[in-house]
PDB file of C-alpha atoms and ligand atoms in Angstrom:
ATOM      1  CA  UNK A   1     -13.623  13.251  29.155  1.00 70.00           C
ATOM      2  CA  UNK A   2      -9.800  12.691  28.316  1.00 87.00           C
ATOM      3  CA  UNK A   3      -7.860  15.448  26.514  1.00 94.00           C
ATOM      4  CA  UNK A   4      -7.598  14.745  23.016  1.00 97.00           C
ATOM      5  CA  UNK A   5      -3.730  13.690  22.034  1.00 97.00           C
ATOM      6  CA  UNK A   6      -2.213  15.886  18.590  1.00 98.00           C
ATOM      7  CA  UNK A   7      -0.858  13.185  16.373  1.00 98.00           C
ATOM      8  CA  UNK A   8       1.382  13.829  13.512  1.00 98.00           C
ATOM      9  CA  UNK A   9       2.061  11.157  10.995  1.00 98.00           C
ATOM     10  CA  UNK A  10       2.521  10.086   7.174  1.00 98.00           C
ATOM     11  CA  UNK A  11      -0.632   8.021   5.930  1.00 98.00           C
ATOM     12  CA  UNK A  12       0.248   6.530   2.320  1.00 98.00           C
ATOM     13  CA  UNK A  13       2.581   8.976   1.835  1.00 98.00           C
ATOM     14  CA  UNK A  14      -0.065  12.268   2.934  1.00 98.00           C
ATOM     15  CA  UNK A  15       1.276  14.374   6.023  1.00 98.00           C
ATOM     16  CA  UNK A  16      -1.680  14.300   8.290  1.00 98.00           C
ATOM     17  CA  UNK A  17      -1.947  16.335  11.544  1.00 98.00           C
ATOM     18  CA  UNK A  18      -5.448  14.832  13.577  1.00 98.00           C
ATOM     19  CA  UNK A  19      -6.215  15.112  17.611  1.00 98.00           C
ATOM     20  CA  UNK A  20      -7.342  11.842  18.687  1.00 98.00           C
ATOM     21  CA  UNK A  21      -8.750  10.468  22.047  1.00 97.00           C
ATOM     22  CA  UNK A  22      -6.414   8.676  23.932  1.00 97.00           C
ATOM     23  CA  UNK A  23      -7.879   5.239  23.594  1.00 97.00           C
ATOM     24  CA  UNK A  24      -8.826   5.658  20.061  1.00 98.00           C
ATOM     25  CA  UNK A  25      -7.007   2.606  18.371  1.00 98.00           C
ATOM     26  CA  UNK A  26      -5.521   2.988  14.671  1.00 98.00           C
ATOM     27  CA  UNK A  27      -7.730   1.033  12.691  1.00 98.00           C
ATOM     28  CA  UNK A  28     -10.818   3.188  14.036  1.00 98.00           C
ATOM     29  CA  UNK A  29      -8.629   6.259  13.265  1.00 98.00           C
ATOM     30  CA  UNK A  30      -7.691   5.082   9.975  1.00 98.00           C
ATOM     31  CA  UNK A  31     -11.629   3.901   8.823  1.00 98.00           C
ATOM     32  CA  UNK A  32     -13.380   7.220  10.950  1.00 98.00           C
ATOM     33  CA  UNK A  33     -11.143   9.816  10.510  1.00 98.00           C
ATOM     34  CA  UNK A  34      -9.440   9.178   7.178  1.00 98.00           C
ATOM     35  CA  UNK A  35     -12.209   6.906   5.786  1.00 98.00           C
ATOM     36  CA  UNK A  36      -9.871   4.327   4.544  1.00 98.00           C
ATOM     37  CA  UNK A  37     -11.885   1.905   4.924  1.00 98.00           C
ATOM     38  CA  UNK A  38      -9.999  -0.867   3.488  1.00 98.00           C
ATOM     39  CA  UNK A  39      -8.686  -1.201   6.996  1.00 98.00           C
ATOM     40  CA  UNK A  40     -11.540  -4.263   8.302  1.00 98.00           C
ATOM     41  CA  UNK A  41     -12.016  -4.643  11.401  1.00 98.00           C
ATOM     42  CA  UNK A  42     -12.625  -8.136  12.416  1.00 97.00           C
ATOM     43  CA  UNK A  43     -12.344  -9.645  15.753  1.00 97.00           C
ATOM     44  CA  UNK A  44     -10.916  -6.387  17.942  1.00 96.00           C
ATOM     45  CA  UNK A  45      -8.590  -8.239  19.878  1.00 97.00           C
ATOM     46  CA  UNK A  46      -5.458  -9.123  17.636  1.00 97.00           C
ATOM     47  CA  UNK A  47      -6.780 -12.644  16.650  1.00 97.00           C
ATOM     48  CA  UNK A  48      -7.853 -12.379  13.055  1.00 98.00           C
ATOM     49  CA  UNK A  49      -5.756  -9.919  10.938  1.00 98.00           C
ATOM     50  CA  UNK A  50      -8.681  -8.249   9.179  1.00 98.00           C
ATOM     51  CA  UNK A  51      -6.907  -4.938  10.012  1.00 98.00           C
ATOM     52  CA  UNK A  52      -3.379  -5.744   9.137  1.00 98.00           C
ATOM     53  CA  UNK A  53      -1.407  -2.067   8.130  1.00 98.00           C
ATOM     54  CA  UNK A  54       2.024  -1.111   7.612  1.00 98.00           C
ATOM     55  CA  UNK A  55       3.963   1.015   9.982  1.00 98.00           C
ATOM     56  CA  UNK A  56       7.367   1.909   9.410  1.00 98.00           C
ATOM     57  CA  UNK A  57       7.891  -0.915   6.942  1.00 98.00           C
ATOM     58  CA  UNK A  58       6.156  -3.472   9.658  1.00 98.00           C
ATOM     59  CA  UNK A  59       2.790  -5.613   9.448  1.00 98.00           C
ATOM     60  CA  UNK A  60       0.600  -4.173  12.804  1.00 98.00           C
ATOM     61  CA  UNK A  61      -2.847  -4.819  13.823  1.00 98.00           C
ATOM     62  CA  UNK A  62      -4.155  -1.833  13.465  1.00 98.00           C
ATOM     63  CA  UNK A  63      -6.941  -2.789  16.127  1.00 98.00           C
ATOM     64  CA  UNK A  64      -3.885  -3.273  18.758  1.00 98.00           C
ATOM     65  CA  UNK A  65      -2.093  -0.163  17.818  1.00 98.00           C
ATOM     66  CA  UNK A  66      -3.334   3.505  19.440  1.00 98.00           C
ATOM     67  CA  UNK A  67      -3.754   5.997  17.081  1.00 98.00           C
ATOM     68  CA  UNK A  68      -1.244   8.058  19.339  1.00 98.00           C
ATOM     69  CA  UNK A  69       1.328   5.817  19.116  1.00 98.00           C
ATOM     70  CA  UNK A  70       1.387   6.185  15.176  1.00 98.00           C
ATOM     71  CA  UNK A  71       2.476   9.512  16.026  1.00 98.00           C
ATOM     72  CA  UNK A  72       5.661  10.306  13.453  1.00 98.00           C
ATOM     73  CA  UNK A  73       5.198   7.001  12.224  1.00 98.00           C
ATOM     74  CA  UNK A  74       4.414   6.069   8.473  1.00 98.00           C
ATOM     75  CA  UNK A  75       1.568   4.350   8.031  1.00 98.00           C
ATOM     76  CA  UNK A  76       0.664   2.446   4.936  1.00 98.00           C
ATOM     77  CA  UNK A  77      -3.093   0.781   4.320  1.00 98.00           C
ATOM     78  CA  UNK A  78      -3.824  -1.340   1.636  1.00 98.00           C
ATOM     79  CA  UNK A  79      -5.558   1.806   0.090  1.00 98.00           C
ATOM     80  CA  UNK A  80      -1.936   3.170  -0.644  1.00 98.00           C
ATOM     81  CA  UNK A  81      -0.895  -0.251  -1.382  1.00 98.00           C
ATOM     82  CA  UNK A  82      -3.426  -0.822  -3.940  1.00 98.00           C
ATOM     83  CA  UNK A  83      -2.757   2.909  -5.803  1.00 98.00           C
ATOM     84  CA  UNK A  84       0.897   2.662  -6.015  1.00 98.00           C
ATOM     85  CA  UNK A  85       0.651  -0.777  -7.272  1.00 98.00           C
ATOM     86  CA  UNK A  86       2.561  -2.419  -5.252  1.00 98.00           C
ATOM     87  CA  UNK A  87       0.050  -5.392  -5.113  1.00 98.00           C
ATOM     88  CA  UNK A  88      -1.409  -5.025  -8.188  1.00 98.00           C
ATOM     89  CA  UNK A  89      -0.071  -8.704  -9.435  1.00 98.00           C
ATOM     90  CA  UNK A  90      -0.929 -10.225  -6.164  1.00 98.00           C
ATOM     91  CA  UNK A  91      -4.862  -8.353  -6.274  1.00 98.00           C
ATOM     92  CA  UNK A  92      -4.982 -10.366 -10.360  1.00 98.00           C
ATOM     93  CA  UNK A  93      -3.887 -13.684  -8.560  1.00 98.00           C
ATOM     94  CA  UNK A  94      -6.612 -12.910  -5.956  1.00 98.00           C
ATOM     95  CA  UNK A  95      -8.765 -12.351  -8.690  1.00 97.00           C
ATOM     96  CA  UNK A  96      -7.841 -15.277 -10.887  1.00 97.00           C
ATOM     97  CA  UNK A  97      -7.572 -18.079  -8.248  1.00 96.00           C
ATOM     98  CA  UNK A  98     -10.771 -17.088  -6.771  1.00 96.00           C
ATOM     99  CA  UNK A  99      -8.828 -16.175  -3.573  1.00 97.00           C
ATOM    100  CA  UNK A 100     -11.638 -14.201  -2.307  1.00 95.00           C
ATOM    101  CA  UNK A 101     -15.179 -14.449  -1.968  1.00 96.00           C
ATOM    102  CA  UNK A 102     -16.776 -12.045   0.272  1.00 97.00           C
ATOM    103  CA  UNK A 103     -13.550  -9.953   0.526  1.00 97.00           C
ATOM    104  CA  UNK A 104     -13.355  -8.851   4.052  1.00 98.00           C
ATOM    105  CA  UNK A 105     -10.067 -11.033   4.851  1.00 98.00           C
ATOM    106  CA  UNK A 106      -8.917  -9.667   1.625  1.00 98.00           C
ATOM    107  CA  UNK A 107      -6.755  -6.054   2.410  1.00 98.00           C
ATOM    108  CA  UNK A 108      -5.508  -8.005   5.106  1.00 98.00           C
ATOM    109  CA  UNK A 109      -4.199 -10.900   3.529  1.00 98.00           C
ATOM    110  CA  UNK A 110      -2.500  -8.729   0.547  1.00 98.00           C
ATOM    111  CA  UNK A 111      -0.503  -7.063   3.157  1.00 98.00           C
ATOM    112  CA  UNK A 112       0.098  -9.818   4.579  1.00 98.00           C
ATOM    113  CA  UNK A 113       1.232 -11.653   1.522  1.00 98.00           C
ATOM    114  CA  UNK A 114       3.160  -8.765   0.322  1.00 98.00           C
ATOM    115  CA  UNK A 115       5.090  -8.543   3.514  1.00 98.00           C
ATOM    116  CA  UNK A 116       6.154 -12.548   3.472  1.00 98.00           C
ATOM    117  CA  UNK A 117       6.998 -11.574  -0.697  1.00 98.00           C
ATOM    118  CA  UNK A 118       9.301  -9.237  -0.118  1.00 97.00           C
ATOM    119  CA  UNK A 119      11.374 -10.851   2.587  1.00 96.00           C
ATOM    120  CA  UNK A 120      11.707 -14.337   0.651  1.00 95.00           C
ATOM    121  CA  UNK A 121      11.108 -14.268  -2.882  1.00 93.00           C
ATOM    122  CA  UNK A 122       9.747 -18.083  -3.931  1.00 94.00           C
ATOM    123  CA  UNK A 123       8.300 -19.434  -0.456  1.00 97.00           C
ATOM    124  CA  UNK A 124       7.238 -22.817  -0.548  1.00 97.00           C
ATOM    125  CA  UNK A 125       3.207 -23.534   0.292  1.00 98.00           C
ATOM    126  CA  UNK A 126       4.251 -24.281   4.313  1.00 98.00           C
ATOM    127  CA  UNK A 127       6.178 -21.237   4.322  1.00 98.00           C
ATOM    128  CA  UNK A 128       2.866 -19.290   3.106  1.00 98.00           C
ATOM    129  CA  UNK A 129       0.780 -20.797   4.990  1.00 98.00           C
ATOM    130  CA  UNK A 130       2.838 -19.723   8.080  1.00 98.00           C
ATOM    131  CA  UNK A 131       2.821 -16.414   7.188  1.00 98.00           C
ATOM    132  CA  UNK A 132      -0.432 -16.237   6.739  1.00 98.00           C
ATOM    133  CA  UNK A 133      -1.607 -18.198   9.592  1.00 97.00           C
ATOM    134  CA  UNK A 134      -2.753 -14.905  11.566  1.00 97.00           C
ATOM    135  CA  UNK A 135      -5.082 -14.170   9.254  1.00 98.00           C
ATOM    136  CA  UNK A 136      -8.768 -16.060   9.141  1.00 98.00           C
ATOM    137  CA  UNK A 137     -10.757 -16.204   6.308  1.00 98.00           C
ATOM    138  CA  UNK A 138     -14.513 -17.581   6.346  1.00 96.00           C
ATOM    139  CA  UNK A 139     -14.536 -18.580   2.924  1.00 96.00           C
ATOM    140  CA  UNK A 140     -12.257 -19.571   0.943  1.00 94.00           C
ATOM    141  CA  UNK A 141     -11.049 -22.763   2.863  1.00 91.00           C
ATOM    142  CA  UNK A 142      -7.260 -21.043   2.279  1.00 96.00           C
ATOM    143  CA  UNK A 143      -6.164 -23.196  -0.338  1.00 97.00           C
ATOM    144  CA  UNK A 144      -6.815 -20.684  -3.224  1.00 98.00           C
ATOM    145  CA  UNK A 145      -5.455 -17.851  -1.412  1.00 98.00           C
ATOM    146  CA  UNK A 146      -2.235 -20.092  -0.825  1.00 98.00           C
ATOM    147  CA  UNK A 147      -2.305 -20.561  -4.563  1.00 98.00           C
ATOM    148  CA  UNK A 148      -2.834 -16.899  -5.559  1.00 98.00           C
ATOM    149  CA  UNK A 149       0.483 -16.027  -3.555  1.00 98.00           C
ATOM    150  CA  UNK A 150       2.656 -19.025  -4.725  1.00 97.00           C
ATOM    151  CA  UNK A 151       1.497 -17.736  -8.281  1.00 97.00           C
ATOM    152  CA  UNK A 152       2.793 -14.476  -7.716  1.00 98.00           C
ATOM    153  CA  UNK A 153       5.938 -15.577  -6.446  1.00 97.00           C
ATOM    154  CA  UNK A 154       6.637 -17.330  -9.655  1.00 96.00           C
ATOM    155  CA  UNK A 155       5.809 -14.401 -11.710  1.00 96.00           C
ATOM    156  CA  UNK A 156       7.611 -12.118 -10.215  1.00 95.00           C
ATOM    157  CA  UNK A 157      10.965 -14.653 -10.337  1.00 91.00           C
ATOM    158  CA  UNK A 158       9.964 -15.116 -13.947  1.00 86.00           C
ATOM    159  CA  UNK A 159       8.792 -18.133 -14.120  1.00 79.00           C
ATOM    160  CA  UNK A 160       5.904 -19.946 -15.918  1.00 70.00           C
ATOM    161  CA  UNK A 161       2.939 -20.682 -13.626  1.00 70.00           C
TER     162      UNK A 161
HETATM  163  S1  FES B   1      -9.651  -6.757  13.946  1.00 92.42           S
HETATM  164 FE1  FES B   1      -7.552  -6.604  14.410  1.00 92.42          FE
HETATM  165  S2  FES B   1      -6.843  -8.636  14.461  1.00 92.42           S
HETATM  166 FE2  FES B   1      -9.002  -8.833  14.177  1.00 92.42          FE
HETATM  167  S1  FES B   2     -13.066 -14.054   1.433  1.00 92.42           S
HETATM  168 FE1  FES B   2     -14.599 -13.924   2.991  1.00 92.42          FE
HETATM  169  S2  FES B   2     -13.443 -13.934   4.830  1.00 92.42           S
HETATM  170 FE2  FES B   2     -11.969 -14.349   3.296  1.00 92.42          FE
END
């Protein structure tokens, strides 16, 4: 058995201090240890975005990320998204556009969304689409999740939707 690793890191804005197994990746630590479960876990292998997170400011898979290389990093789960309500609008788009059925694409594709919102304020439908393009969903055929973000957009320049 490997040596357990001592992490130290900032989860949603909590100091957290955890010893982890070497190959223990960060979505596992985030969902086992933490139980923030809004981290999914989809595919495993980087292919379907299910456990997009924040760290340092950046969209990871969390599946492809050790926990021990979060170590001083901050990490931010849609968890801490959701309570500071930073997504808030784009969770009632979600909501109102039917952008989600079963909901297990869904923390994903808020941080995802949020990430492409704050870099370019009114993307155009390709432009979403791109950005979103890492991240599968099973049932929603995309096109309502595409308008749940383009509706946002518009809100939050002020404009009618
Ligand atoms: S579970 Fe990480 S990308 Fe699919
Ligand atoms: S809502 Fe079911 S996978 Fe997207």
């Amino acid at each position: 058995m490997t040596a357990p690793v001592a992490i130290s890191l900032y989860v949603n804005g909590e100091h957290v201090d955890a010893h982890v197994q070497p190959r223990l990746n960060l979505a596992d630590f985030l969902r086992e240890h933490l139980r923030l479960t809004g981290t999914h876990v989809g595919c495993e292998h980087g292919v379907c975005g299910a456990c997009t997170v924040r760290v340092d400011g950046e969209i990871v898979r969390a599946c492809l990320m050790l926990a021990a290389q979060a170590d001083a990093a901050s990490v931010e789960t849609i968890e801490g998204l959701s309570d500071s309500g930073e997504v808030s609008d784009l969770q009632n788009a979600f909501r109102e556009r039917n952008a989600l059925q079963c909901g297990y694409c869904t923390p994903g594709m808020l941080i995802t969304a949020q990430d492409l919102l704050k870099r370019e304020a009114e993307p155009s439908r390709e432009q979403i689409r791109e950005h979103l393009s890492g991240n599968y969903c099973r049932c929603t055929g995309y096109q309502a999740i595409v308008d749940a973000v383009e509706t946002t957009a518009r809100l939050r320049g002020g404009r009618k939707v």
